[in-house]
Amino acid sequence: MKNLIAFAVGLIFGIGLLISGMTQPEKIFGFLDIFGRWDPSLVFVMGGALVVAVIGFYIAGKRGQSLLGDPLSLPDKTKTDPRLLAGAAIFGVGWGLAGVCPAPAIVNLGFLSAPAFIFAAAMLAGIAIYAVFSRATERS
Amino acid sequence: MKIDWLNFTPWPSLTGGLLIGLAVALFINFNGRVLGASGVIGGLIPPRADAPLRLSLIAGLLAAPLLLSFFNAARAPVFDKGTLTLVIAGLLVGFGTQLGSGCTSGHGICGIARLSPRSILATLIFMLAGIATVFVVRHILGAPVAS
């Protein structure tokens, strides 16, 4: 049941990303290019998503647990640290270079095009490098 | 600031955004989890006990373009960047999202919706870094624009 819902969530998420334009690198560049001709469409993506997400988190918070009886698993860190700042900056540079963020990178694989595979493979390699890096820093 | 009215798509973007929000709302209410793409993928390297759940979500993401193609409504992405740029960008996106514990969905939507100070700051930083990168690529290096 949990996995079936996760599949449905992924499907709705993916359809939303495709319809919104988030899977088009040109759309991302247009949004980030505030010094050129700016395409504000992504403000509408975020606005729409935030309105529904706020309601969703409010309802879940009131119930205190998931409908399938699991406790809510929410990030509990509140302090900002250098890792957060550096990570966000590194991600932002990559996002600005290719115009692709993690969820669209997966969705785009469905089109079976070479650039989509190259980007996704590099992204997975970046994640793997981090896994090795974090294990090394934990040990020291 | 000049607005690119030609490429401005408020209605599809708003509709897509509402669906993304719906996915977030369903995931927290049914599964009790925050929908962050980089977190879902990162938890598979190395795999943990909840791998089937993560893979199911990824299968859903992959099924989305197939479903829309069936209705002739899927637009394939157009990449105007070369292989080297895609590889560097992919490495940065993969590493950066893990180091910074989130991406556009985890920080930009879930975190901001929960008013998490960390996520608000992270979103501000990755947007500014993205804006700076596009500025350098388009207006300083003057890379040809596909449009």
mmCIF file of C-alpha atoms in Angstrom:
data_model
loop_
_atom_site.group_PDB
_atom_site.id
_atom_site.type_symbol
_atom_site.label_atom_id
_atom_site.label_comp_id
_atom_site.label_asym_id
_atom_site.label_seq_id
_atom_site.Cartn_x
_atom_site.Cartn_y
_atom_site.Cartn_z
ATOM 1 C CA MET A 1 0.000 0.000 0.000
ATOM 2 C CA LYS A 2 2.785 2.414 0.999
ATOM 3 C CA ASN A 3 4.677 1.678 -2.193
ATOM 4 C CA LEU A 4 1.557 2.036 -4.323
ATOM 5 C CA ILE A 5 0.914 5.485 -2.852
ATOM 6 C CA ALA A 6 4.562 6.408 -3.349
ATOM 7 C CA PHE A 7 4.187 5.443 -7.026
ATOM 8 C CA ALA A 8 1.046 7.616 -7.342
ATOM 9 C CA VAL A 9 2.849 10.498 -5.598
ATOM 10 C CA GLY A 10 5.747 10.166 -8.039
ATOM 11 C CA LEU A 11 3.361 10.075 -10.989
ATOM 12 C CA ILE A 12 1.451 13.203 -9.879
ATOM 13 C CA PHE A 13 4.746 14.945 -9.039
ATOM 14 C CA GLY A 14 6.139 14.057 -12.479
ATOM 15 C CA ILE A 15 3.025 15.203 -14.346
ATOM 16 C CA GLY A 16 3.124 18.460 -12.381
ATOM 17 C CA LEU A 17 6.793 19.006 -13.263
ATOM 18 C CA LEU A 18 6.113 18.329 -16.957
ATOM 19 C CA ILE A 19 3.028 20.574 -17.193
ATOM 20 C CA SER A 20 4.662 23.380 -15.200
ATOM 21 C CA GLY A 21 7.736 23.608 -17.458
ATOM 22 C CA MET A 22 10.221 22.575 -14.750
ATOM 23 C CA THR A 23 11.563 19.789 -16.990
ATOM 24 C CA GLN A 24 12.544 22.292 -19.727
ATOM 25 C CA PRO A 25 16.068 23.683 -19.173
ATOM 26 C CA GLU A 26 15.160 26.734 -21.278
ATOM 27 C CA LYS A 27 12.331 27.517 -18.832
ATOM 28 C CA ILE A 28 14.758 27.374 -15.882
ATOM 29 C CA PHE A 29 17.295 29.602 -17.667
ATOM 30 C CA GLY A 30 14.498 32.076 -18.473
ATOM 31 C CA PHE A 31 13.561 32.249 -14.788
ATOM 32 C CA LEU A 32 17.152 32.607 -13.548
ATOM 33 C CA ASP A 33 18.032 35.193 -16.231
ATOM 34 C CA ILE A 34 16.747 38.227 -14.329
ATOM 35 C CA PHE A 35 19.319 40.460 -16.079
ATOM 36 C CA GLY A 36 18.103 39.425 -19.532
ATOM 37 C CA ARG A 37 14.521 38.787 -20.546
ATOM 38 C CA TRP A 38 12.964 37.320 -17.414
ATOM 39 C CA ASP A 39 10.371 34.551 -17.580
ATOM 40 C CA PRO A 40 8.473 34.667 -14.248
ATOM 41 C CA SER A 41 6.567 31.384 -14.892
ATOM 42 C CA LEU A 42 8.415 29.535 -12.128
ATOM 43 C CA VAL A 43 7.014 31.949 -9.547
ATOM 44 C CA PHE A 44 3.617 30.482 -10.464
ATOM 45 C CA VAL A 45 4.929 26.913 -10.113
ATOM 46 C CA MET A 46 6.248 27.653 -6.635
ATOM 47 C CA GLY A 47 3.196 29.671 -5.638
ATOM 48 C CA GLY A 48 0.764 26.948 -6.694
ATOM 49 C CA ALA A 49 2.819 24.203 -5.072
ATOM 50 C CA LEU A 50 3.262 26.154 -1.831
ATOM 51 C CA VAL A 51 -0.462 26.866 -1.369
ATOM 52 C CA VAL A 52 -1.366 23.168 -1.573
ATOM 53 C CA ALA A 53 1.723 22.043 0.383
ATOM 54 C CA VAL A 54 0.981 24.431 3.269
ATOM 55 C CA ILE A 55 -2.549 22.988 3.548
ATOM 56 C CA GLY A 56 -1.165 19.438 3.327
ATOM 57 C CA PHE A 57 1.394 19.999 6.103
ATOM 58 C CA TYR A 58 -1.247 21.747 8.238
ATOM 59 C CA ILE A 59 -3.638 18.780 7.987
ATOM 60 C CA ALA A 60 -0.844 16.262 8.634
ATOM 61 C CA GLY A 61 0.386 18.297 11.609
ATOM 62 C CA LYS A 62 -3.132 18.377 13.120
ATOM 63 C CA ARG A 63 -3.448 14.598 12.834
ATOM 64 C CA GLY A 64 0.044 14.072 14.195
ATOM 65 C CA GLN A 65 0.574 10.868 12.220
ATOM 66 C CA SER A 66 0.147 9.623 8.661
ATOM 67 C CA LEU A 67 -3.108 8.063 7.437
ATOM 68 C CA LEU A 68 -1.283 4.726 7.247
ATOM 69 C CA GLY A 69 -0.412 5.038 10.948
ATOM 70 C CA ASP A 70 3.258 6.002 10.642
ATOM 71 C CA PRO A 71 4.757 8.842 12.660
ATOM 72 C CA LEU A 72 5.493 11.988 10.658
ATOM 73 C CA SER A 73 9.131 11.979 9.650
ATOM 74 C CA LEU A 74 10.070 15.665 9.515
ATOM 75 C CA PRO A 75 13.556 17.184 9.384
ATOM 76 C CA ASP A 76 14.244 18.519 12.882
ATOM 77 C CA LYS A 77 17.379 20.568 12.263
ATOM 78 C CA THR A 78 16.776 24.282 12.734
ATOM 79 C CA LYS A 79 20.296 25.709 12.857
ATOM 80 C CA THR A 80 22.004 26.706 9.656
ATOM 81 C CA ASP A 81 25.530 25.405 9.185
ATOM 82 C CA PRO A 82 28.313 25.833 6.601
ATOM 83 C CA ARG A 83 27.356 22.535 4.955
ATOM 84 C CA LEU A 84 23.850 23.792 4.191
ATOM 85 C CA LEU A 85 25.137 27.062 2.729
ATOM 86 C CA ALA A 86 27.921 25.450 0.687
ATOM 87 C CA GLY A 87 25.662 22.641 -0.525
ATOM 88 C CA ALA A 88 22.926 25.046 -1.643
ATOM 89 C CA ALA A 89 25.476 27.235 -3.464
ATOM 90 C CA ILE A 90 27.063 24.229 -5.246
ATOM 91 C CA PHE A 91 23.614 22.939 -6.231
ATOM 92 C CA GLY A 92 22.620 26.401 -7.498
ATOM 93 C CA VAL A 93 25.652 26.614 -9.797
ATOM 94 C CA GLY A 94 24.851 23.180 -11.264
ATOM 95 C CA TRP A 95 21.179 24.154 -11.657
ATOM 96 C CA GLY A 96 22.168 27.345 -13.462
ATOM 97 C CA LEU A 97 24.598 25.478 -15.755
ATOM 98 C CA ALA A 98 22.260 22.742 -17.007
ATOM 99 C CA GLY A 99 18.798 24.016 -16.051
ATOM 100 C CA VAL A 100 17.919 20.701 -14.439
ATOM 101 C CA CYS A 101 17.229 19.906 -10.766
ATOM 102 C CA PRO A 102 16.961 16.369 -9.278
ATOM 103 C CA ALA A 103 13.273 15.500 -9.819
ATOM 104 C CA PRO A 104 13.172 16.675 -13.478
ATOM 105 C CA ALA A 105 16.471 14.810 -14.034
ATOM 106 C CA ILE A 106 14.602 11.575 -13.257
ATOM 107 C CA VAL A 107 11.430 12.511 -15.176
ATOM 108 C CA ASN A 108 13.486 13.386 -18.285
ATOM 109 C CA LEU A 109 14.931 9.851 -18.372
ATOM 110 C CA GLY A 110 11.474 8.767 -19.544
ATOM 111 C CA PHE A 111 12.140 10.513 -22.876
ATOM 112 C CA LEU A 112 15.146 8.219 -23.459
ATOM 113 C CA SER A 113 17.399 11.010 -24.765
ATOM 114 C CA ALA A 114 21.188 10.921 -24.433
ATOM 115 C CA PRO A 115 21.626 14.313 -22.667
ATOM 116 C CA ALA A 116 19.059 13.284 -20.033
ATOM 117 C CA PHE A 117 21.029 10.082 -19.333
ATOM 118 C CA ILE A 118 24.356 11.942 -19.219
ATOM 119 C CA PHE A 119 23.020 14.471 -16.696
ATOM 120 C CA ALA A 120 21.306 11.852 -14.513
ATOM 121 C CA ALA A 121 24.397 9.607 -14.508
ATOM 122 C CA ALA A 122 26.614 12.540 -13.477
ATOM 123 C CA MET A 123 24.099 13.505 -10.771
ATOM 124 C CA LEU A 124 24.129 9.957 -9.353
ATOM 125 C CA ALA A 125 27.940 10.040 -9.450
ATOM 126 C CA GLY A 126 27.850 13.332 -7.509
ATOM 127 C CA ILE A 127 25.575 11.726 -4.909
ATOM 128 C CA ALA A 128 27.906 8.702 -4.654
ATOM 129 C CA ILE A 129 30.955 10.981 -4.268
ATOM 130 C CA TYR A 130 29.151 12.711 -1.415
ATOM 131 C CA ALA A 131 28.369 9.349 0.239
ATOM 132 C CA VAL A 132 32.080 8.470 0.174
ATOM 133 C CA PHE A 133 33.069 11.991 1.287
ATOM 134 C CA SER A 134 30.636 12.017 4.226
ATOM 135 C CA ARG A 135 31.776 8.585 5.392
ATOM 136 C CA ALA A 136 35.382 9.782 5.261
ATOM 137 C CA THR A 137 34.635 12.950 7.246
ATOM 138 C CA GLU A 138 32.606 11.000 9.822
ATOM 139 C CA ARG A 139 35.567 8.731 10.464
ATOM 140 C CA SER A 140 38.036 11.574 10.968
ATOM 141 C CA MET B 1 13.902 44.269 -15.700
ATOM 142 C CA LYS B 2 12.395 43.103 -18.983
ATOM 143 C CA ILE B 3 9.708 40.435 -18.863
ATOM 144 C CA ASP B 4 9.834 37.656 -21.430
ATOM 145 C CA TRP B 5 6.102 37.753 -22.277
ATOM 146 C CA LEU B 6 6.577 35.428 -25.255
ATOM 147 C CA ASN B 7 7.656 32.491 -23.091
ATOM 148 C CA PHE B 8 5.574 33.387 -20.023
ATOM 149 C CA THR B 9 3.199 30.497 -19.213
ATOM 150 C CA PRO B 10 1.282 31.442 -16.042
ATOM 151 C CA TRP B 11 -1.579 28.936 -16.386
ATOM 152 C CA PRO B 12 0.294 25.707 -17.197
ATOM 153 C CA SER B 13 2.898 26.656 -14.589
ATOM 154 C CA LEU B 14 0.243 27.305 -11.943
ATOM 155 C CA THR B 15 -1.577 24.050 -12.824
ATOM 156 C CA GLY B 16 1.673 22.080 -12.680
ATOM 157 C CA GLY B 17 2.554 23.785 -9.405
ATOM 158 C CA LEU B 18 -0.791 22.793 -7.863
ATOM 159 C CA LEU B 19 -0.138 19.161 -8.875
ATOM 160 C CA ILE B 20 3.364 19.290 -7.355
ATOM 161 C CA GLY B 21 1.789 20.637 -4.154
ATOM 162 C CA LEU B 22 -0.790 17.823 -4.264
ATOM 163 C CA ALA B 23 2.008 15.237 -4.478
ATOM 164 C CA VAL B 24 3.694 16.848 -1.451
ATOM 165 C CA ALA B 25 0.386 16.897 0.497
ATOM 166 C CA LEU B 26 -0.372 13.231 -0.317
ATOM 167 C CA PHE B 27 3.126 12.048 0.644
ATOM 168 C CA ILE B 28 3.125 13.717 4.071
ATOM 169 C CA ASN B 29 -0.478 12.686 4.834
ATOM 170 C CA PHE B 30 -0.321 9.063 3.647
ATOM 171 C CA ASN B 31 3.342 8.175 4.116
ATOM 172 C CA GLY B 32 4.317 10.734 6.759
ATOM 173 C CA ARG B 33 7.273 11.843 4.653
ATOM 174 C CA VAL B 34 8.632 15.029 3.173
ATOM 175 C CA LEU B 35 8.776 14.950 -0.632
ATOM 176 C CA GLY B 36 12.317 15.906 -1.550
ATOM 177 C CA ALA B 37 13.673 14.431 -4.770
ATOM 178 C CA SER B 38 17.355 14.626 -3.800
ATOM 179 C CA GLY B 39 16.560 13.000 -0.438
ATOM 180 C CA VAL B 40 14.561 10.191 -2.056
ATOM 181 C CA ILE B 41 17.398 9.455 -4.512
ATOM 182 C CA GLY B 42 20.192 10.007 -1.972
ATOM 183 C CA GLY B 43 18.662 7.430 0.388
ATOM 184 C CA LEU B 44 19.331 4.779 -2.259
ATOM 185 C CA ILE B 45 23.101 5.340 -2.257
ATOM 186 C CA PRO B 46 23.810 3.136 -0.370
ATOM 187 C CA PRO B 47 20.342 1.432 -0.243
ATOM 188 C CA ARG B 48 18.436 1.393 3.023
ATOM 189 C CA ALA B 49 15.503 -0.688 4.291
ATOM 190 C CA ASP B 50 12.988 1.696 2.671
ATOM 191 C CA ALA B 51 14.455 1.245 -0.818
ATOM 192 C CA PRO B 52 11.210 -0.237 -2.279
ATOM 193 C CA LEU B 53 9.289 2.900 -1.270
ATOM 194 C CA ARG B 54 11.933 5.184 -2.802
ATOM 195 C CA LEU B 55 12.076 3.114 -6.003
ATOM 196 C CA SER B 56 8.252 3.156 -6.257
ATOM 197 C CA LEU B 57 8.287 6.956 -6.152
ATOM 198 C CA ILE B 58 11.025 7.083 -8.795
ATOM 199 C CA ALA B 59 9.020 4.646 -10.950
ATOM 200 C CA GLY B 60 6.098 7.080 -10.702
ATOM 201 C CA LEU B 61 8.322 9.956 -11.856
ATOM 202 C CA LEU B 62 9.492 7.867 -14.832
ATOM 203 C CA ALA B 63 5.924 6.868 -15.694
ATOM 204 C CA ALA B 64 4.788 10.506 -15.909
ATOM 205 C CA PRO B 65 6.259 11.277 -19.374
ATOM 206 C CA LEU B 66 5.052 7.903 -20.673
ATOM 207 C CA LEU B 67 1.499 8.641 -19.499
ATOM 208 C CA LEU B 68 1.529 12.163 -20.965
ATOM 209 C CA SER B 69 3.031 10.857 -24.242
ATOM 210 C CA PHE B 70 0.041 8.536 -24.480
ATOM 211 C CA PHE B 71 -2.185 11.643 -24.572
ATOM 212 C CA ASN B 72 0.314 13.422 -26.834
ATOM 213 C CA ALA B 73 0.867 15.993 -24.097
ATOM 214 C CA ALA B 74 4.526 15.366 -23.178
ATOM 215 C CA ARG B 75 7.185 17.799 -24.377
ATOM 216 C CA ALA B 76 10.676 16.326 -24.423
ATOM 217 C CA PRO B 77 13.339 18.528 -22.820
ATOM 218 C CA VAL B 78 15.599 20.486 -25.172
ATOM 219 C CA PHE B 79 19.225 20.504 -24.008
ATOM 220 C CA ASP B 80 21.414 23.177 -25.579
ATOM 221 C CA LYS B 81 24.473 22.388 -23.454
ATOM 222 C CA GLY B 82 27.348 20.101 -24.391
ATOM 223 C CA THR B 83 28.289 16.842 -22.693
ATOM 224 C CA LEU B 84 31.063 18.351 -20.564
ATOM 225 C CA THR B 85 28.731 21.041 -19.168
ATOM 226 C CA LEU B 86 26.049 18.427 -18.436
ATOM 227 C CA VAL B 87 28.557 16.209 -16.612
ATOM 228 C CA ILE B 88 29.944 19.070 -14.495
ATOM 229 C CA ALA B 89 26.430 20.364 -13.755
ATOM 230 C CA GLY B 90 25.196 16.873 -12.835
ATOM 231 C CA LEU B 91 28.095 16.312 -10.451
ATOM 232 C CA LEU B 92 27.472 19.691 -8.793
ATOM 233 C CA VAL B 93 23.715 19.067 -8.490
ATOM 234 C CA GLY B 94 24.255 15.576 -7.047
ATOM 235 C CA PHE B 95 26.967 16.562 -4.572
ATOM 236 C CA GLY B 96 25.472 19.950 -3.640
ATOM 237 C CA THR B 97 21.974 18.656 -2.884
ATOM 238 C CA GLN B 98 23.380 15.950 -0.580
ATOM 239 C CA LEU B 99 25.729 18.357 1.228
ATOM 240 C CA GLY B 100 22.931 20.919 1.553
ATOM 241 C CA SER B 101 20.287 18.294 2.494
ATOM 242 C CA GLY B 102 17.796 19.250 -0.198
ATOM 243 C CA CYS B 103 16.877 20.647 -3.576
ATOM 244 C CA THR B 104 14.095 22.603 -5.241
ATOM 245 C CA SER B 105 11.384 20.264 -3.920
ATOM 246 C CA GLY B 106 12.723 19.479 -0.437
ATOM 247 C CA HIS B 107 13.869 22.979 0.509
ATOM 248 C CA GLY B 108 12.047 25.130 -2.071
ATOM 249 C CA ILE B 109 8.578 23.687 -1.545
ATOM 250 C CA CYS B 110 8.361 21.397 1.511
ATOM 251 C CA GLY B 111 10.792 23.392 3.658
ATOM 252 C CA ILE B 112 9.324 26.791 2.807
ATOM 253 C CA ALA B 113 5.776 25.425 3.313
ATOM 254 C CA ARG B 114 6.876 24.364 6.830
ATOM 255 C CA LEU B 115 8.548 27.777 7.345
ATOM 256 C CA SER B 116 11.895 26.096 8.037
ATOM 257 C CA PRO B 117 14.573 28.810 8.380
ATOM 258 C CA ARG B 118 17.194 26.412 6.965
ATOM 259 C CA SER B 119 15.118 25.762 3.839
ATOM 260 C CA ILE B 120 14.267 29.431 3.303
ATOM 261 C CA LEU B 121 17.967 30.287 3.462
ATOM 262 C CA ALA B 122 18.974 27.331 1.267
ATOM 263 C CA THR B 123 16.380 28.268 -1.373
ATOM 264 C CA LEU B 124 17.587 31.877 -1.373
ATOM 265 C CA ILE B 125 21.185 30.714 -1.814
ATOM 266 C CA PHE B 126 20.595 28.199 -4.602
ATOM 267 C CA MET B 127 18.434 30.691 -6.489
ATOM 268 C CA LEU B 128 21.082 33.421 -6.164
ATOM 269 C CA ALA B 129 23.797 30.956 -7.216
ATOM 270 C CA GLY B 130 21.662 29.932 -10.205
ATOM 271 C CA ILE B 131 21.017 33.572 -11.156
ATOM 272 C CA ALA B 132 24.747 34.361 -10.883
ATOM 273 C CA THR B 133 25.648 31.307 -12.992
ATOM 274 C CA VAL B 134 23.165 32.164 -15.755
ATOM 275 C CA PHE B 135 24.404 35.772 -15.656
ATOM 276 C CA VAL B 136 28.007 34.655 -16.179
ATOM 277 C CA VAL B 137 27.127 32.117 -18.882
ATOM 278 C CA ARG B 138 24.736 34.334 -20.852
ATOM 279 C CA HIS B 139 25.979 37.859 -20.308
ATOM 280 C CA ILE B 140 29.706 37.605 -19.531
ATOM 281 C CA LEU B 141 30.836 34.528 -21.457
ATOM 282 C CA GLY B 142 28.091 35.294 -23.970
ATOM 283 C CA ALA B 143 27.240 31.707 -24.787
ATOM 284 C CA PRO B 144 24.830 31.519 -27.700
ATOM 285 C CA VAL B 145 21.218 31.348 -26.572
ATOM 286 C CA ALA B 146 19.156 28.641 -28.205
ATOM 287 C CA SER B 147 15.920 30.620 -28.398
#
